Coordinates of C-alpha atoms and ligand atoms in Angstrom, one line a residue:
M1 CA 0.0 0.2 0.2
Q2 CA 1.3 3.4 -1.0
R3 CA 2.3 5.9 1.7
V4 CA 0.6 9.3 2.3
F5 CA 1.8 12.4 4.0
S6 CA 1.0 15.5 4.8
G7 CA 1.1 18.7 7.1
V8 CA -0.6 21.5 8.1
Q9 CA 0.8 24.5 10.7
P10 CA -1.3 25.3 13.8
S11 CA -0.7 29.1 13.3
G12 CA -4.4 30.2 12.7
D13 CA -8.0 29.1 12.0
F14 CA -8.4 26.5 9.0
H15 CA -9.9 27.9 6.2
L16 CA -12.1 27.0 3.0
G17 CA -8.8 27.1 1.4
N18 CA -6.8 24.7 3.2
Y19 CA -10.4 22.1 3.2
V20 CA -10.9 22.2 -0.5
G21 CA -7.0 22.2 -1.4
A22 CA -5.6 19.6 1.3
F23 CA -8.2 18.1 3.9
R24 CA -10.7 16.9 0.9
Q25 CA -8.1 15.1 -0.5
W26 CA -6.2 13.7 3.2
V27 CA -9.8 12.2 3.8
A28 CA -10.1 10.6 0.2
D29 CA -6.9 8.9 0.3
Q30 CA -7.4 7.4 3.7
A31 CA -9.4 4.5 1.7
D32 CA -6.6 3.3 0.0
H33 CA -3.2 4.4 1.4
D34 CA -1.5 4.4 4.5
T35 CA -2.0 8.2 5.3
F36 CA -0.2 9.8 7.9
Y37 CA -1.3 13.8 8.9
C38 CA 1.1 15.9 11.2
V39 CA 0.3 19.4 12.7
V40 CA 3.4 20.9 12.1
D41 CA 4.2 23.2 15.1
L42 CA 7.8 23.5 14.6
H43 CA 6.8 25.2 11.4
A44 CA 4.5 27.5 12.9
L45 CA 7.5 29.2 15.2
T46 CA 9.3 30.4 11.8
E47 CA 7.5 33.6 12.4
E48 CA 6.4 35.5 15.7
I49 CA 3.7 33.4 17.7
D50 CA 2.6 33.5 21.1
P51 CA 3.5 30.2 23.2
A52 CA -0.2 30.1 24.7
Y53 CA -1.7 30.5 21.3
L54 CA 0.5 28.2 19.7
R55 CA -0.3 25.7 22.6
G56 CA -4.0 26.2 22.0
K57 CA -4.2 26.7 18.0
T58 CA -2.3 23.2 17.8
F59 CA -4.6 21.2 20.2
E60 CA -7.2 22.5 18.3
A61 CA -5.7 22.0 14.9
A62 CA -5.7 18.3 15.4
R63 CA -9.1 18.4 16.9
N64 CA -10.3 20.2 13.3
L65 CA -8.5 17.3 11.3
L66 CA -10.6 15.1 13.0
A67 CA -13.7 16.8 12.4
A68 CA -13.0 17.5 8.6
G69 CA -13.0 13.6 8.8
L70 CA -9.5 12.1 9.1
D71 CA -10.2 8.9 11.2
P72 CA -7.9 7.9 13.8
K73 CA -8.5 4.0 13.4
V74 CA -7.6 4.5 9.8
S75 CA -5.4 7.5 10.0
T76 CA -1.9 8.2 12.1
I77 CA -2.3 11.7 13.2
F78 CA 0.5 13.4 15.5
V79 CA 2.3 16.5 16.1
Q80 CA 5.6 17.2 14.8
S81 CA 7.7 18.3 17.6
H82 CA 6.2 14.7 19.4
V83 CA 8.6 12.9 17.3
P84 CA 12.0 14.0 17.7
D85 CA 13.2 12.6 14.8
H86 CA 12.1 15.8 12.3
P87 CA 14.7 18.3 14.1
R88 CA 17.2 15.3 13.7
L89 CA 16.5 14.4 10.3
T90 CA 16.4 18.3 9.1
W91 CA 20.4 18.5 10.4
L92 CA 21.2 15.8 7.7
L93 CA 19.1 17.5 5.1
E94 CA 20.5 21.1 6.0
C95 CA 23.7 19.7 5.1
T96 CA 22.5 18.3 1.9
A97 CA 20.3 21.2 0.7
S98 CA 22.2 24.4 -0.5
M99 CA 21.7 28.0 -0.1
G100 CA 21.0 28.8 -3.4
E101 CA 18.1 26.5 -3.6
L102 CA 16.5 27.5 -0.6
R103 CA 16.8 31.3 -1.6
R104 CA 14.8 30.5 -4.7
M105 CA 11.8 29.1 -2.9
T106 CA 9.1 32.0 -3.5
Q107 CA 7.3 31.6 0.1
F108 CA 10.5 32.6 1.5
K109 CA 11.0 35.6 -0.6
A110 CA 7.1 36.2 -0.1
K111 CA 7.4 36.1 3.9
G112 CA 10.5 37.4 4.3
R113 CA 9.7 40.5 2.3
G114 CA 9.5 43.9 4.3
Q115 CA 10.8 42.4 7.8
E116 CA 13.2 44.1 9.4
T117 CA 14.7 40.7 10.5
V118 CA 14.2 36.9 9.2
R119 CA 14.5 34.1 11.3
V120 CA 16.8 31.2 10.2
G121 CA 14.2 29.3 10.6
L122 CA 11.8 30.8 8.0
F123 CA 15.1 30.5 5.5
T124 CA 15.3 26.9 6.2
Y125 CA 11.4 25.6 6.6
P126 CA 11.4 23.8 3.5
V127 CA 14.1 21.3 4.7
L128 CA 11.8 20.4 7.9
M129 CA 9.5 20.1 5.5
A130 CA 11.2 17.5 3.8
A131 CA 12.1 15.7 6.9
D132 CA 8.6 15.4 7.5
I133 CA 7.8 13.9 4.6
L134 CA 11.3 11.6 3.6
L135 CA 10.9 10.0 7.3
Y136 CA 7.7 8.3 6.6
D137 CA 9.2 7.1 3.0
A138 CA 5.7 8.9 1.4
D139 CA 5.1 8.1 -1.7
R140 CA 2.5 10.9 -2.1
V141 CA 2.0 14.3 -0.2
P142 CA -1.2 16.0 -0.9
V143 CA -1.2 19.5 -0.8
G144 CA -2.4 22.7 -2.7
E145 CA -0.6 24.4 -5.3
D146 CA 1.5 26.8 -2.4
Q147 CA 3.1 23.7 -1.8
R148 CA 4.7 22.6 -5.0
Q149 CA 7.5 24.4 -4.9
H150 CA 8.3 22.9 -1.4
L151 CA 7.9 19.5 -2.7
E152 CA 10.1 19.7 -5.6
L153 CA 12.7 20.6 -3.2
A154 CA 12.2 17.5 -1.1
R155 CA 12.5 15.5 -4.1
E156 CA 15.9 17.3 -5.1
V157 CA 17.2 16.7 -1.6
A158 CA 16.1 13.3 -1.3
Q159 CA 17.8 12.3 -4.8
R160 CA 21.0 13.9 -4.1
F161 CA 20.8 12.1 -0.8
N162 CA 20.2 9.0 -2.5
T163 CA 23.1 9.6 -4.9
R164 CA 25.6 10.8 -2.3
Y165 CA 25.0 7.9 0.5
G166 CA 23.5 5.3 -1.2
E167 CA 19.5 4.5 -1.5
T168 CA 17.9 5.6 1.8
F169 CA 14.7 7.8 0.8
V170 CA 11.7 7.3 -1.3
V171 CA 11.6 10.0 -4.0
P172 CA 8.0 11.3 -3.0
E173 CA 5.4 12.9 -5.9
A174 CA 3.4 16.5 -4.6
A175 CA -0.5 15.1 -5.3
V176 CA -1.9 18.8 -6.5
P177 CA -5.9 18.9 -6.8
R178 CA -7.1 19.6 -10.3
V179 CA -9.7 21.9 -9.1
G180 CA -9.2 23.7 -6.0
A181 CA -5.7 24.1 -5.6
R182 CA -5.5 27.7 -5.0
V183 CA -8.6 29.1 -3.4
L184 CA -8.7 32.5 -3.7
D185 CA -9.7 35.3 -1.2
L186 CA -13.0 36.5 -1.7
Q187 CA -12.5 40.1 -1.3
H188 CA -8.9 39.9 -3.0
P189 CA -8.8 37.6 -5.9
D190 CA -5.5 38.3 -7.0
R191 CA -4.2 36.6 -3.8
K192 CA -4.6 33.1 -1.9
M193 CA -7.1 32.7 1.2
S194 CA -5.3 32.1 4.2
K195 CA -5.4 32.1 7.9
S196 CA -4.0 35.8 7.9
V197 CA -6.6 38.0 9.9
E198 CA -6.2 40.8 7.6
S199 CA -9.3 39.9 5.7
P200 CA -12.1 38.6 8.1
L201 CA -14.6 39.4 4.8
G202 CA -12.6 37.4 2.7
T203 CA -12.2 34.0 4.1
I204 CA -14.3 31.5 4.9
A205 CA -13.3 29.5 8.1
M206 CA -13.5 25.8 8.2
L207 CA -16.6 26.1 10.9
D208 CA -18.4 29.2 9.5
G209 CA -21.8 28.5 10.1
P210 CA -24.4 29.3 7.3
E211 CA -24.8 33.3 7.9
D212 CA -21.3 33.8 7.6
I213 CA -21.0 31.8 4.4
E214 CA -24.0 33.2 2.7
R215 CA -22.9 37.1 3.7
K216 CA -19.2 36.5 2.8
V217 CA -20.1 34.7 -0.4
R218 CA -22.7 37.2 -1.1
K219 CA -19.9 40.0 -0.9
A220 CA -17.4 38.4 -2.7
V221 CA -15.7 40.3 -5.6
T222 CA -15.9 39.1 -9.0
D223 CA -16.0 42.0 -12.3
T224 CA -18.2 44.3 -14.0
D225 CA -18.4 43.1 -17.5
G226 CA -21.0 40.4 -16.3
E227 CA -19.9 37.6 -18.8
M228 CA -20.3 33.9 -17.1
R229 CA -17.6 32.0 -18.4
Y230 CA -14.4 30.1 -16.7
A231 CA -11.4 32.5 -16.8
P232 CA -8.9 32.3 -14.0
D233 CA -6.5 34.6 -15.6
E234 CA -9.0 37.0 -16.8
K235 CA -11.8 36.8 -14.0
P236 CA -10.3 35.3 -11.3
G237 CA -12.9 36.2 -8.7
L238 CA -15.5 34.7 -10.7
A239 CA -13.5 31.4 -11.4
N240 CA -13.0 31.0 -7.8
L241 CA -16.3 30.8 -7.0
L242 CA -17.4 28.3 -10.0
A243 CA -14.1 26.1 -8.8
L244 CA -15.5 26.2 -5.5
L245 CA -19.3 25.2 -6.5
A246 CA -17.5 22.8 -9.2
V247 CA -15.7 21.1 -6.1
A248 CA -18.3 21.0 -3.7
T249 CA -21.0 19.3 -6.5
G250 CA -18.4 17.0 -8.4
R251 CA -18.5 18.9 -11.6
R252 CA -16.2 20.7 -13.4
P253 CA -16.0 24.9 -13.6
D254 CA -16.6 25.2 -17.2
V255 CA -19.8 23.0 -17.1
V256 CA -21.1 24.7 -13.7
A257 CA -20.5 28.0 -15.8
A258 CA -22.5 27.0 -18.6
G259 CA -25.7 26.6 -15.9
Y260 CA -25.9 30.3 -14.9
T261 CA -26.5 33.7 -16.4
R262 CA -26.6 35.5 -13.7
Y263 CA -23.5 36.3 -10.9
G264 CA -26.4 36.7 -8.0
D265 CA -27.7 33.4 -9.0
L266 CA -24.6 31.6 -8.9
K267 CA -23.5 33.2 -5.3
R268 CA -27.0 31.8 -4.3
D269 CA -25.8 28.3 -5.0
V270 CA -22.2 28.5 -4.3
A271 CA -23.2 29.4 -0.7
E272 CA -25.8 27.0 -0.3
A273 CA -23.2 24.2 -1.9
L274 CA -20.4 25.2 0.8
V275 CA -22.7 25.3 3.7
E276 CA -23.9 21.8 2.9
M277 CA -20.1 20.4 2.3
L278 CA -19.0 22.0 5.7
R279 CA -22.3 20.8 7.7
P280 CA -20.5 17.6 8.4
V281 CA -17.5 19.1 9.6
R282 CA -19.0 21.7 12.0
E283 CA -21.2 18.9 13.2
R284 CA -18.2 16.7 14.5
A285 CA -16.0 19.8 15.6
A286 CA -18.7 20.6 18.0
A287 CA -19.4 16.8 19.4
L288 CA -15.4 16.4 19.5
A289 CA -15.3 19.9 21.3
A290 CA -16.8 18.4 24.2
D291 CA -14.5 15.6 24.3
P292 CA -11.0 16.9 24.9
G293 CA -9.7 13.5 26.1
A294 CA -10.4 12.0 22.9
V295 CA -8.3 14.1 20.8
E296 CA -5.4 13.5 23.7
E297 CA -5.6 9.8 23.0
V298 CA -5.4 10.2 19.4
L299 CA -2.4 12.4 19.6
S300 CA -0.6 9.9 21.9
A301 CA -1.2 7.1 20.0
G302 CA -0.2 8.8 16.9
A303 CA 3.1 10.0 18.2
A304 CA 3.9 6.7 19.2
R305 CA 3.0 4.9 15.9
A306 CA 5.0 7.8 14.2
H307 CA 8.0 7.4 15.9
E308 CA 8.2 3.8 15.5
I309 CA 9.1 4.8 12.2
A310 CA 10.7 7.8 11.6
S311 CA 13.4 6.5 14.1
V312 CA 14.0 4.0 11.9
T313 CA 14.4 5.9 8.8
Y314 CA 16.4 8.1 11.1
A315 CA 19.1 5.7 12.1
R316 CA 19.0 4.5 8.5
A317 CA 20.2 8.3 7.2
A318 CA 22.3 8.6 10.4
S319 CA 24.0 5.8 9.1
A320 CA 24.5 6.3 5.8
V321 CA 26.5 9.5 6.4
G322 CA 28.6 7.7 9.0
L323 CA 27.4 9.2 12.0
L324 CA 28.7 6.2 14.7
P325 CA 25.4 4.6 16.1
S326 CA 25.4 5.2 20.1
T327 CA 25.6 2.1 22.5
A328 CA 24.5 4.6 25.2
R329 CA 21.3 2.5 27.0
R330 CA 17.8 4.7 26.5
S331 CA 15.5 5.2 29.6
Ligands
AMP1 P1 -1.4 25.8 5.9 O1 -2.4 26.5 6.1 O2 -0.2 26.9 4.8 O3 -0.4 25.0 6.6 O4 -1.6 24.8 4.3 C1 -2.4 23.4 4.8 C2 -2.4 23.0 3.6 O5 -3.4 23.7 3.0 C3 -1.5 22.7 2.4 O6 -1.4 21.6 1.5 C4 -1.9 24.0 1.4 O7 -1.1 23.7 0.5 C5 -3.2 24.3 1.8 N1 -3.7 25.5 1.1 C6 -3.3 26.8 2.3 N2 -4.3 27.6 1.5 C7 -4.7 27.4 0.5 C8 -6.0 27.9 -0.6 N3 -6.0 29.3 -0.7 N4 -6.2 27.2 -1.7 C9 -5.9 25.8 -1.6 N5 -5.1 25.2 -0.8 C10 -4.4 26.1 0.3
LIG2 N1 4.3 23.8 4.7 C1 3.6 23.4 4.5 C2 2.2 24.4 4.3 O1 2.5 25.9 5.1 C3 2.9 22.9 5.6 C4 4.0 21.5 5.7 C5 4.8 21.1 6.6 C6 3.7 20.2 4.9 N2 5.2 19.9 6.7 C7 4.8 19.3 5.2 C8 2.8 19.8 3.9 C9 5.0 18.0 4.8 C10 3.2 18.1 3.4 C11 4.1 17.8 4.0 O2 1.2 24.1 3.7

């Protein structure tokens, strides 16, 4: 069975982009893959984040992954910092990746821009991400479009390591959905929907209720020519709505477009479809909120299983580069 690995940062509230671009695939992959899903709290430290906030959001993220439909009986669900092999392998991979290739990462350039100081961790972030993936011998990594470049880096680092030290890592493939891989901000269709709090009206939270969803979709920015067609480059706001309705109803965006003449009618149906798509997620979240013990158990079992696998991969990599195995007894 093929192995799947993916991760999400606990740095804010999950939104529609996360659900459509990533979690829907994560849930679907559970049917026929060996699936590992990780809340990447170490990645959240690459930018300023309050410690108490991070702690709370990490737990909430795990709970909301269960709400999104991950099944802990099938998937291994865990917190990155609970498995010490992630930072350990990162060092070996930092000694494999080059400054030049990290400097080319567009996410680093975008996040670092205009900041007075940039954390070293923000620069090496994609190497930690490569370690996440390679530790589990993942074949397939379901992510949104914004992670494609990071995945390419993970592949290159794996290949270079294998060439230099002998076959050690599985070279992973990105799995980016054909529609919905880049959900746009409803108010600023020139940028992706994100966890940043600057655009509350442009962002639909995964747990938003019907009124919020309807209001935000109604106010979504489109264009003024009133022409109903799927043209992501020329008409990004409209294309975004068509793509969302397509994903929620399992159709193609251009086919969806053919069924409408007025933007208002389309918006009404988009809102309704999103409400229905997210309804079971909200219901599960409410049930889980009443049972924090259940989430704790999932994370504890998840960390144990993840560590079992990751420690073997780490040992293989450490041995390959020539680190002397430790014979000290572990308590
Ligand atoms: P993040 O929230 O950045 O940790 O991302 C978690 C997952 O959601 C990654 O696979 C991202 O590619 C995906 N994702 C984040 N934002 C969007 C978006 N606006 N559209 C589609 N996918 C997204
Ligand atoms: N960098 C990813 C993001 O911001 C999150 C992530 C960390 C990830 N490690 C990963 C995704 C490993 C896939 C695989 O979305």
